[in-house]
CSV table of C-alpha atoms in Angstrom, one decimal:
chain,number,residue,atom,x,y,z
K,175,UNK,CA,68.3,12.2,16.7
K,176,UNK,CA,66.1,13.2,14.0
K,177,UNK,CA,65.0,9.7,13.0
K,178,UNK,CA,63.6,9.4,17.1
K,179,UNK,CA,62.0,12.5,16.7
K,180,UNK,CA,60.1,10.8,13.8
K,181,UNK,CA,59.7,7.7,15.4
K,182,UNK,CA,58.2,9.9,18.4
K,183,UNK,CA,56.0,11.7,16.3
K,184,UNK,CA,54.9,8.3,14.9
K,185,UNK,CA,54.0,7.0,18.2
K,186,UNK,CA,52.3,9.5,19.5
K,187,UNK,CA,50.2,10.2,16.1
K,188,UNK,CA,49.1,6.3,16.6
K,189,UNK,CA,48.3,6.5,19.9
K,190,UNK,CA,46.4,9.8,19.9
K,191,UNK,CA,44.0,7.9,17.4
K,192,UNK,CA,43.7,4.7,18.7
K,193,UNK,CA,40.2,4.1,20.0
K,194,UNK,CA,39.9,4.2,23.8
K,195,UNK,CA,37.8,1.7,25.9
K,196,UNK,CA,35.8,2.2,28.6
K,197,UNK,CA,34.4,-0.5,31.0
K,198,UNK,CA,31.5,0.0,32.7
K,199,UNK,CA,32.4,-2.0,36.0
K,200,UNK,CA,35.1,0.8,36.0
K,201,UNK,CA,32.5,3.2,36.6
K,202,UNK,CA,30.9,1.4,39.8
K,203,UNK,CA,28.4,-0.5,37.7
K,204,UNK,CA,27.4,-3.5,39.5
K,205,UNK,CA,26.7,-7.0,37.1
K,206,UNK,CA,24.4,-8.7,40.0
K,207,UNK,CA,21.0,-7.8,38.3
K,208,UNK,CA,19.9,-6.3,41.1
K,209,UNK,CA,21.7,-2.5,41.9
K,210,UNK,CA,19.9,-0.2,39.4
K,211,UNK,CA,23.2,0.8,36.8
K,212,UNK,CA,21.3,3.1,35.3
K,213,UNK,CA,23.5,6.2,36.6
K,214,UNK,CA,27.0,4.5,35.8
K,215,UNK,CA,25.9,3.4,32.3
K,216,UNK,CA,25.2,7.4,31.5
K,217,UNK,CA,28.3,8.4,33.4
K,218,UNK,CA,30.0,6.1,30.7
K,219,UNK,CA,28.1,8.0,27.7
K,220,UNK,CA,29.6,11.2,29.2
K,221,UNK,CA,32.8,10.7,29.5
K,222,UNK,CA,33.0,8.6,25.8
K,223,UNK,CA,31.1,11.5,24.6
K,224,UNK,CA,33.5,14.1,25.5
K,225,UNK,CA,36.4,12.1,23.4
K,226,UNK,CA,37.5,13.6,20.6
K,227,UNK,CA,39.4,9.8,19.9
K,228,UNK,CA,36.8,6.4,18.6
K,229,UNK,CA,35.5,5.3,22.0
K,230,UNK,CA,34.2,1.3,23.0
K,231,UNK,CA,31.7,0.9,25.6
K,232,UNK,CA,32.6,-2.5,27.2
K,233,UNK,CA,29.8,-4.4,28.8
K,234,UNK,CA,31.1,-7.2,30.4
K,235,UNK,CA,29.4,-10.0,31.1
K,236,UNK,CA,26.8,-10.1,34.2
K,237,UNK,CA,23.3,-9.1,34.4
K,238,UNK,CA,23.3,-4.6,34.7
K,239,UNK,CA,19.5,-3.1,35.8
K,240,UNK,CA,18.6,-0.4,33.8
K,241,UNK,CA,15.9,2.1,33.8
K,242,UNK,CA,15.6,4.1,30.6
K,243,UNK,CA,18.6,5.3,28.8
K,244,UNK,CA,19.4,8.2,26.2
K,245,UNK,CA,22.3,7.8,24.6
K,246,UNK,CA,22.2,11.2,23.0
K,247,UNK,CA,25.1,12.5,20.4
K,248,UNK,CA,24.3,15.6,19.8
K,249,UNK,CA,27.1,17.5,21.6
K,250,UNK,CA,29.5,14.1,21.3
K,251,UNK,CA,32.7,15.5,19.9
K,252,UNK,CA,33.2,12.4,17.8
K,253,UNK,CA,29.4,10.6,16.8
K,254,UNK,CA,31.1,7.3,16.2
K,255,UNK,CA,30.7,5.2,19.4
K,256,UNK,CA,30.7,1.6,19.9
K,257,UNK,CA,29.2,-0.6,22.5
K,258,UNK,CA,29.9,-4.2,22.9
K,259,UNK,CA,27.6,-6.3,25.5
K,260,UNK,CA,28.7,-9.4,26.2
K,261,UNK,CA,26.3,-9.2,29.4
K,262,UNK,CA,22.9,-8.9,29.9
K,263,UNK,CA,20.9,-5.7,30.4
K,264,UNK,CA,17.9,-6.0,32.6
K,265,UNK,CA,15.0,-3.9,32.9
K,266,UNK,CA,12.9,-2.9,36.3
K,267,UNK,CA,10.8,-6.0,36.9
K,268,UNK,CA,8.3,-3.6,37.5
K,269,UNK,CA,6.8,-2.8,34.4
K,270,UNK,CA,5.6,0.6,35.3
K,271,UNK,CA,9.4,1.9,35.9
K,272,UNK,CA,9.6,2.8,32.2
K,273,UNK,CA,6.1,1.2,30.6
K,274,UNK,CA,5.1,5.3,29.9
K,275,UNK,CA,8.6,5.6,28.2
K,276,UNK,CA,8.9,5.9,24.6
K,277,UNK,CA,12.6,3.5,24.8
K,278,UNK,CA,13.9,2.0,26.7
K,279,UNK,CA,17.5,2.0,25.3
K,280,UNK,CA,17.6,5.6,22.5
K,281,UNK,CA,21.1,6.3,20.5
K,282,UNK,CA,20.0,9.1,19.1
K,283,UNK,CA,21.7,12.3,16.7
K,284,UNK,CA,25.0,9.5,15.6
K,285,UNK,CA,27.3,9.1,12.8
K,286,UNK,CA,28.8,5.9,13.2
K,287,UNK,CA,27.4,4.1,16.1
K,288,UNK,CA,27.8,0.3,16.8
K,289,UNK,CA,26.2,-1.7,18.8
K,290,UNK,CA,27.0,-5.6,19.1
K,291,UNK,CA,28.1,-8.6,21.0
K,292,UNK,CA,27.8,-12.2,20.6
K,293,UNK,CA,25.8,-13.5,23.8
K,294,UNK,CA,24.9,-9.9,24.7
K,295,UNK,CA,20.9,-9.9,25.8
K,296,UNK,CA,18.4,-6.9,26.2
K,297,UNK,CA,15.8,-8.2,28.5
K,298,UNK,CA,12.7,-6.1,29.0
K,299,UNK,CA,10.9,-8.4,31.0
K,300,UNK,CA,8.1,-7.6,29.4
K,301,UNK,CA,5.6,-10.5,30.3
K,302,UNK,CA,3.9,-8.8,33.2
K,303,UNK,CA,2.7,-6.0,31.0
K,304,UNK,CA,1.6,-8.5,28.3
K,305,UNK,CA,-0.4,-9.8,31.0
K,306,UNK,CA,-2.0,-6.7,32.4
K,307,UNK,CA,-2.6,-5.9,28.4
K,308,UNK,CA,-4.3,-9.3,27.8
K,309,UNK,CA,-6.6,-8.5,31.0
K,310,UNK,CA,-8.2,-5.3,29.7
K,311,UNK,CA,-6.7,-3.1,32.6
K,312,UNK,CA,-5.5,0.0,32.6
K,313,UNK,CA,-2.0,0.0,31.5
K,314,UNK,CA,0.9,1.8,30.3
K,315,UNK,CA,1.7,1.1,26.1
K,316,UNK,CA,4.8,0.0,27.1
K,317,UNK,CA,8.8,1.1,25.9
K,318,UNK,CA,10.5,-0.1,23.1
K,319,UNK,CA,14.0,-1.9,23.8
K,320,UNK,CA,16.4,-0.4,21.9
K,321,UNK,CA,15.1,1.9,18.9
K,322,UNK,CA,17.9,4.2,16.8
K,323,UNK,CA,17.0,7.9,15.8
K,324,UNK,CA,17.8,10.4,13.6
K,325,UNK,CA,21.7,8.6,13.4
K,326,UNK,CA,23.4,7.2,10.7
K,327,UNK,CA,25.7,4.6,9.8
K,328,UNK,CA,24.8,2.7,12.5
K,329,UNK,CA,25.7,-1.2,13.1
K,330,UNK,CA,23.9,-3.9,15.1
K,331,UNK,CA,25.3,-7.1,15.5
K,332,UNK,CA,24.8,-10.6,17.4
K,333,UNK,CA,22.4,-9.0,20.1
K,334,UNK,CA,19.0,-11.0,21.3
K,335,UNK,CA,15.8,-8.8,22.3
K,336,UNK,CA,13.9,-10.8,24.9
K,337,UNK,CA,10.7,-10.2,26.3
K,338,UNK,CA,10.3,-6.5,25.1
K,339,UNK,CA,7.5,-4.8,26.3
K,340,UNK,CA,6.7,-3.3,22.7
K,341,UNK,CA,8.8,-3.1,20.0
K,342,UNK,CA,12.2,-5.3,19.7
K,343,UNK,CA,14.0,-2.7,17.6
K,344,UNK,CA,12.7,0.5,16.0
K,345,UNK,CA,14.8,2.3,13.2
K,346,UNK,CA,13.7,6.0,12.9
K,347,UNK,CA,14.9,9.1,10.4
K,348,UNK,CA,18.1,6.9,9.9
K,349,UNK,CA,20.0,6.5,7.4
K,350,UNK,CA,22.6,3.1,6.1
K,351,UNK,CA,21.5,1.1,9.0
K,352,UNK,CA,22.4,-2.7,9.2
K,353,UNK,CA,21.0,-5.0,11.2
K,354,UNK,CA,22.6,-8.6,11.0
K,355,UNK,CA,23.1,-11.8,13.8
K,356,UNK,CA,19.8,-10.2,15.8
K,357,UNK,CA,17.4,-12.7,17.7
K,358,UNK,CA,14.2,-11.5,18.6
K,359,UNK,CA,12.2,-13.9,21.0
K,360,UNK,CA,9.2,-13.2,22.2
K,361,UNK,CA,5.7,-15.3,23.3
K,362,UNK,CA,3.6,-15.8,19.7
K,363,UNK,CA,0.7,-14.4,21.7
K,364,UNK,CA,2.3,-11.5,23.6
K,365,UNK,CA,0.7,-7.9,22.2
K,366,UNK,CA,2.4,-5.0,20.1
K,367,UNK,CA,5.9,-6.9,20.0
K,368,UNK,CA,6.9,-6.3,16.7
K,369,UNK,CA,10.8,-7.5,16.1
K,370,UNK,CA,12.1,-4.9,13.9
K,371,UNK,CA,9.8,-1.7,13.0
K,372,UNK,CA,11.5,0.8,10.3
K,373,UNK,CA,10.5,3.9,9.0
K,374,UNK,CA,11.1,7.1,8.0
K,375,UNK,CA,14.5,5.9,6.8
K,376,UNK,CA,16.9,5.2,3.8
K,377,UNK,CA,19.1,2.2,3.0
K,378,UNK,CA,18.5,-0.2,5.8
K,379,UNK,CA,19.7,-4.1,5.5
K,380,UNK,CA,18.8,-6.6,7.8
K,381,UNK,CA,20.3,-10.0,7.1
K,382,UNK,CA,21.0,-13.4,9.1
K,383,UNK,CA,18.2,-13.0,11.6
K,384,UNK,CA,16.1,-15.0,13.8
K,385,UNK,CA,12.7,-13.4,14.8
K,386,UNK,CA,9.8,-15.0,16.9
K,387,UNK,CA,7.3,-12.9,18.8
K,388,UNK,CA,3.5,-12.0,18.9
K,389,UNK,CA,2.9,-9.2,16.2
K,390,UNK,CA,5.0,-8.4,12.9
K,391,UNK,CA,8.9,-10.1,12.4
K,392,UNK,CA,9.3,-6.9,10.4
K,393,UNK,CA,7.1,-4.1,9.6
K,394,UNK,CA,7.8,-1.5,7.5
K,395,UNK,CA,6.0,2.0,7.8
K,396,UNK,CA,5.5,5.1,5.8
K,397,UNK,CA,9.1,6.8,4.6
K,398,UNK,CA,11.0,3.9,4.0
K,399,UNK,CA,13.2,3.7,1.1
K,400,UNK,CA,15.9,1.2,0.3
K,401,UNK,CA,15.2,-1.6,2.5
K,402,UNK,CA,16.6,-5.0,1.7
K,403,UNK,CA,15.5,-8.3,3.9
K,404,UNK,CA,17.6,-11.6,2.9
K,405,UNK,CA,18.2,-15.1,5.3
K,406,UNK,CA,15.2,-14.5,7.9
K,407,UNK,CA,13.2,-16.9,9.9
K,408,UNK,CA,9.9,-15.5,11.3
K,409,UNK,CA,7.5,-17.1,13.2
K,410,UNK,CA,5.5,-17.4,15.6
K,411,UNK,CA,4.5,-13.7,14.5
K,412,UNK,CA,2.1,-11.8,12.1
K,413,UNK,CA,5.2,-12.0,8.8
K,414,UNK,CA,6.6,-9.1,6.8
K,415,UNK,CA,4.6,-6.6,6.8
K,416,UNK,CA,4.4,-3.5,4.1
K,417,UNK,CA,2.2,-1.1,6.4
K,418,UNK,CA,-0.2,-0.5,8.1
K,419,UNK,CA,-0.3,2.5,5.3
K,420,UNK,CA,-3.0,5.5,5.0
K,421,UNK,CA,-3.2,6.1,8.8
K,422,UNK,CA,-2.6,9.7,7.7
K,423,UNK,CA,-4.2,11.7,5.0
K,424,UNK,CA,-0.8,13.2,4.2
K,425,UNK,CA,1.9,10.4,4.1
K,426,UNK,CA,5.0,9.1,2.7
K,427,UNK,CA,5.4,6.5,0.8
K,428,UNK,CA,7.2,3.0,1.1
K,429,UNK,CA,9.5,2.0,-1.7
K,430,UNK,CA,12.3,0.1,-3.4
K,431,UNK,CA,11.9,-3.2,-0.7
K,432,UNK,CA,13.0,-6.7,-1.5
K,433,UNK,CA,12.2,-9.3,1.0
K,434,UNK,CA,14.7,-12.8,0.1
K,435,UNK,CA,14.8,-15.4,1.2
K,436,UNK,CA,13.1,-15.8,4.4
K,437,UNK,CA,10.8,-19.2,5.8
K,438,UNK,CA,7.6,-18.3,7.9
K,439,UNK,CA,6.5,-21.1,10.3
K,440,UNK,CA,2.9,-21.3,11.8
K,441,UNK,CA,2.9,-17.2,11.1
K,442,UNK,CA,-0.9,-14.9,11.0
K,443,UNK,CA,1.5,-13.7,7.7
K,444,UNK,CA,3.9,-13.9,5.1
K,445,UNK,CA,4.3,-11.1,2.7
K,446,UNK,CA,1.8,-9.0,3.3
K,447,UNK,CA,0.7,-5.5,2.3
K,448,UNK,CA,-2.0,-3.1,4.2
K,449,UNK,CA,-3.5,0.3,4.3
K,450,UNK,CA,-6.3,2.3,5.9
K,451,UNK,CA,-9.3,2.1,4.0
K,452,UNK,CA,-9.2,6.0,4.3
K,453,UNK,CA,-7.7,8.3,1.7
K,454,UNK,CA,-4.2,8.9,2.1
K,455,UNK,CA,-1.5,10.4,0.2
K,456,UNK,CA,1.1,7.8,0.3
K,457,UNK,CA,1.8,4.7,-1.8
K,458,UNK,CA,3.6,1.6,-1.8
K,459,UNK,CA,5.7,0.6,-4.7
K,460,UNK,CA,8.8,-1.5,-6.4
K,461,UNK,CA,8.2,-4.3,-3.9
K,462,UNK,CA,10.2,-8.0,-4.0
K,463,UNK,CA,8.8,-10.9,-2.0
K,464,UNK,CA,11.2,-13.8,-3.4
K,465,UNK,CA,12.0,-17.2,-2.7
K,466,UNK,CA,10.1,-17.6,0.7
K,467,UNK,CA,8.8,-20.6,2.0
K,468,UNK,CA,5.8,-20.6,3.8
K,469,UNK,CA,4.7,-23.5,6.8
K,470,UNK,CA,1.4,-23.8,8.2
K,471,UNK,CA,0.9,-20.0,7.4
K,472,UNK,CA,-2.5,-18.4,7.3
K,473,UNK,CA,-2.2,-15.9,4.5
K,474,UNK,CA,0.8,-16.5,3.1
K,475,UNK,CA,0.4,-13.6,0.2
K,476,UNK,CA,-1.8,-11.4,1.4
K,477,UNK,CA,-2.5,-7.3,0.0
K,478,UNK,CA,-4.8,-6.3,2.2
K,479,UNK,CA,-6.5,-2.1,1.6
K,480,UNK,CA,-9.6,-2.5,3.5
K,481,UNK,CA,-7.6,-2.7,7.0
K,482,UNK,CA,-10.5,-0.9,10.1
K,483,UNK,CA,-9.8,-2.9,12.9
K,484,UNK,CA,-12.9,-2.6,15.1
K,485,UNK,CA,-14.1,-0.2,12.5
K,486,UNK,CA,-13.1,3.1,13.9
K,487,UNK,CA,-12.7,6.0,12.2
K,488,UNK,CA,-12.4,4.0,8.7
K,489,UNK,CA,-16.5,2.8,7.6
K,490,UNK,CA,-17.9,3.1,4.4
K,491,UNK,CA,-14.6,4.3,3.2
K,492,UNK,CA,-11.9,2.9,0.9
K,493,UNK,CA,-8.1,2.9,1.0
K,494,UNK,CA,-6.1,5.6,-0.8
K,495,UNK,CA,-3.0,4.3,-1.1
K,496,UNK,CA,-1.5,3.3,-4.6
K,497,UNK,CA,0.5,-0.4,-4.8
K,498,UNK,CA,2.2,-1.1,-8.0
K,499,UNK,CA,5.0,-2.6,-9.1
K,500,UNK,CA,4.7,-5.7,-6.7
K,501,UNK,CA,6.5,-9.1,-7.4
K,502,UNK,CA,5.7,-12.2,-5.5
K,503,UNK,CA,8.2,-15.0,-6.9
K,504,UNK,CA,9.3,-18.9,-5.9
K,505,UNK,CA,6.3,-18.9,-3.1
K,506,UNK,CA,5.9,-21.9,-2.0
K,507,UNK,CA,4.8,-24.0,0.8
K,508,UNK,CA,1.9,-24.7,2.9
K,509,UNK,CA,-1.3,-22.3,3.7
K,510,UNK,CA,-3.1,-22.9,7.1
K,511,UNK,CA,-6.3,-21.8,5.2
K,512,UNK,CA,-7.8,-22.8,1.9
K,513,UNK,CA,-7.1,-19.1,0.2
K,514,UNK,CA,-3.4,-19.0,-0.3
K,515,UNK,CA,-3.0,-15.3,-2.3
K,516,UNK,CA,-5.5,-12.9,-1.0
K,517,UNK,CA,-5.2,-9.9,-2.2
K,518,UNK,CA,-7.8,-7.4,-1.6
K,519,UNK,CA,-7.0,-4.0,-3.2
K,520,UNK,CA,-8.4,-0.5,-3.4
K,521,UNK,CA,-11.7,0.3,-5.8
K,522,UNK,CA,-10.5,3.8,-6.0
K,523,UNK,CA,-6.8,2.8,-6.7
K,524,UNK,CA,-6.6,-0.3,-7.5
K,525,UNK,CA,-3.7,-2.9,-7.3
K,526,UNK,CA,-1.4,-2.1,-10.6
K,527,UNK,CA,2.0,-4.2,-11.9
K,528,UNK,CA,1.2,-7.5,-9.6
K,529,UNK,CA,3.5,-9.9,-10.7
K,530,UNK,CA,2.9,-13.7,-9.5
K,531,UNK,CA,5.7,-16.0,-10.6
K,532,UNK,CA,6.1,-19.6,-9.6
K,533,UNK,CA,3.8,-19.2,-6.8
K,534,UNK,CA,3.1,-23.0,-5.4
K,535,UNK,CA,1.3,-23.5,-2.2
K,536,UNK,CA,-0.4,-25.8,-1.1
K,537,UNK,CA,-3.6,-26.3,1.3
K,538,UNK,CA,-4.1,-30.3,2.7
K,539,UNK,CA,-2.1,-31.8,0.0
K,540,UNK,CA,-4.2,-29.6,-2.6
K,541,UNK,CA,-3.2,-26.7,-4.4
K,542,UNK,CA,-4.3,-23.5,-2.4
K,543,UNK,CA,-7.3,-21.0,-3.8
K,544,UNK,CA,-6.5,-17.4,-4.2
K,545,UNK,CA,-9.0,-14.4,-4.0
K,546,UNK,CA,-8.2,-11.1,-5.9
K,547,UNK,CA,-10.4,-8.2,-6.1
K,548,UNK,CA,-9.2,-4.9,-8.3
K,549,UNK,CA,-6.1,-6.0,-8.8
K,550,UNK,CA,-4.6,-5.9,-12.0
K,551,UNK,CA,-1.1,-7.7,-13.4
K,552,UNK,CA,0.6,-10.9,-14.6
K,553,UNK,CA,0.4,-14.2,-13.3
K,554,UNK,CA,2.6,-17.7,-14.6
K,555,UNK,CA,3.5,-21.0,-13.1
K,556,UNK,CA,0.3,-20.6,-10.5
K,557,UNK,CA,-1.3,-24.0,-9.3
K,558,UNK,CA,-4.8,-21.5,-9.2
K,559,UNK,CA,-4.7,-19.0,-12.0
K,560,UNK,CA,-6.8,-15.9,-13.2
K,561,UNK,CA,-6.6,-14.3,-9.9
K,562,UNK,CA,-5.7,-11.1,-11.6
């Protein structure tokens, strides 16, 4: 008798911890693309957030229409949740619906969360509002598709962004976030649709990742430390982009980044660095750009500290921000223009620690210029030296 009554015990301790799973079609949501879900999808988030046991979100496959979501933790009694889409999620057609919303898709205040599934799609059918962008209208700046705030430990895996309206993916006040399997495919001419923005975050990895859209693959904004970028294609798409820094007077800084890896094609970019030419507090330092190819790209190195588009708010000024400690190594490939390294840096703070190692590109069969003005380092194994 006492041997069942530890068997019992047993059981029940197994099954009280076992994760529970919740479908959404369970909940009334309808996978015809048409029937806004938006109400059953939260309904979900309720009832997995009142679980005190690890809770899957299933998302079968189908197409779900979605308006915006907040998938907030806060008063969760467990943080770790997991969703796996193997559907599609739709947005309004309408781009209006949730163009004035921040996100479209927010996890926000989690320890733990998950979010993947091989063939699982996030389409934000955001091509009308590029259009009504493009044509000088007056629009709305549109929602990013899935973005991840003040959580940690979160997981994305296998999902493709298509067509956002803004940003792909946004990381924010995170911290050990990795990203990994992620497509990103967006028009190269289609406005603000940055793949994957961090910032204000700690330990991010994003590995094993397709991006092609119309602004940065990755870019990489003021706060972030620890971020590590290996096996990435990019392009079409403006590269990897450090910045843009010194849009505040009081900023933090960018730090500890190592870019591997990673092949641009027919990119505005490659590894690029830029600031404000305005005074700034914040910095950018400890920086790895390493064995990247480069095809057909325009500026395939590229520090740039005199950033003023349309000169607003910026003239007659110069860039505050302080770069050091910046390694550029096994570069190679072809430029799209004749200056292959450009790096224009601050006359107040100069460029300091530039490292160029085995930097080979080439412009129509010839080895590509480079252009560098205050910036200070060591160079070796360049087809064009004394750049620094």
């Amino acid at each position: 008798m006492a041997s069942l009554l530890v068997l019992f015990v047993f059981f029940f301790f197994i099954s009280s911890c076992s994760a529970q799973s919740y479908n959404v079609l369970s909940f009334g949501a309808k996978p015809d693309g048409k029937t806004d879900a938006t109400k059953e999808f939260m309904a979900v988030w309720k009832t997995a957030c009142a679980s005190s046991r690890p809770v899957t979100i299933v998302v079968p496959k189908g197409r779900f229409l979605l308006r915006s979501l907040n998938f907030d933790g806060s008063k969760c009694k467990r943080k770790h949740i997991t969703f796996r889409v193997d559907g599609t999620l739709v947005a309004p057609a309408d781009y209006r619906v949730i163009g004035n919303e921040d996100y479209w898709i927010l996890f926000q205040h989690l320890d733990g969360v998950t979010v993947y599934g091989y063939g699982g799609v996030l389409d934000a059918q955001g091509t009308s509002l590029w259009g009504c962008k493009t044509s000088g209208k007056n629009c709305p700046r549109g929602a990013t598709t899935i973005g991840f705030q003040s959580s940690r430990n979160v997981v994305v895996s296998g999902l493709t962004s298509l067509n956002s309206q803004m940003f792909h993916f946004v990381i924010n006040g995170c911290n050990n976030v990795k990203l990994q399997g992620v497509k990103v495919l967006a028009a190269g001419n289609s406005p603000n649709t940055d793949g994957i923005h961090i910032q204000s975050s700690s330990t991010v990895s994003i590995f094993s990742t397709k991006i092609s859209t119309g602004d940065d693959c990755v870019s990489i904004g003021p706060g972030t430390n620890g971020l590590w970028i290996e096996n990435v294609a990019c392009g079409p798409g403006h590269g990897i982009s450090i910045g843009s820094l010194g849009k505040d007077a009081v900023e933090s800084g960018v730090q500890n980044v190592t870019v591997k890896t990673v092949t641009f094609t027919g990119t505005q970019n490659g590894a690029r660095i830029k600031s404000w030419a305005r005074p700034s507090s914040g910095f950018a330092r400890n920086i790895r750009f390493q064995h990247c190819v480069m095809n057909n790209v325009d500026n395939p190195i590229i520090i740039d500290q005199n950033y003023c588009p349309r000169s607003e708010n910026c003239p007659r000024q110069v860039s505050g921000i302080k770069i050091s400690d910046v390694l550029f190594v096994d570069i190679h490939g072809t430029s799209a223009t004749e200056v292959g390294v450009r790096l224009n840096c601050s006359p107040k703070k100069p460029c300091t620690g530039i490292r160029l190692k085995d930097v080979k590109l080439k412009y129509r069969n010839k080895p590509a210029a480079s252009a560098c003005v205050h910036a200070g380092g060591i160079e070796a194994g360049l087809f064009q030296p004394n750049c620094l």
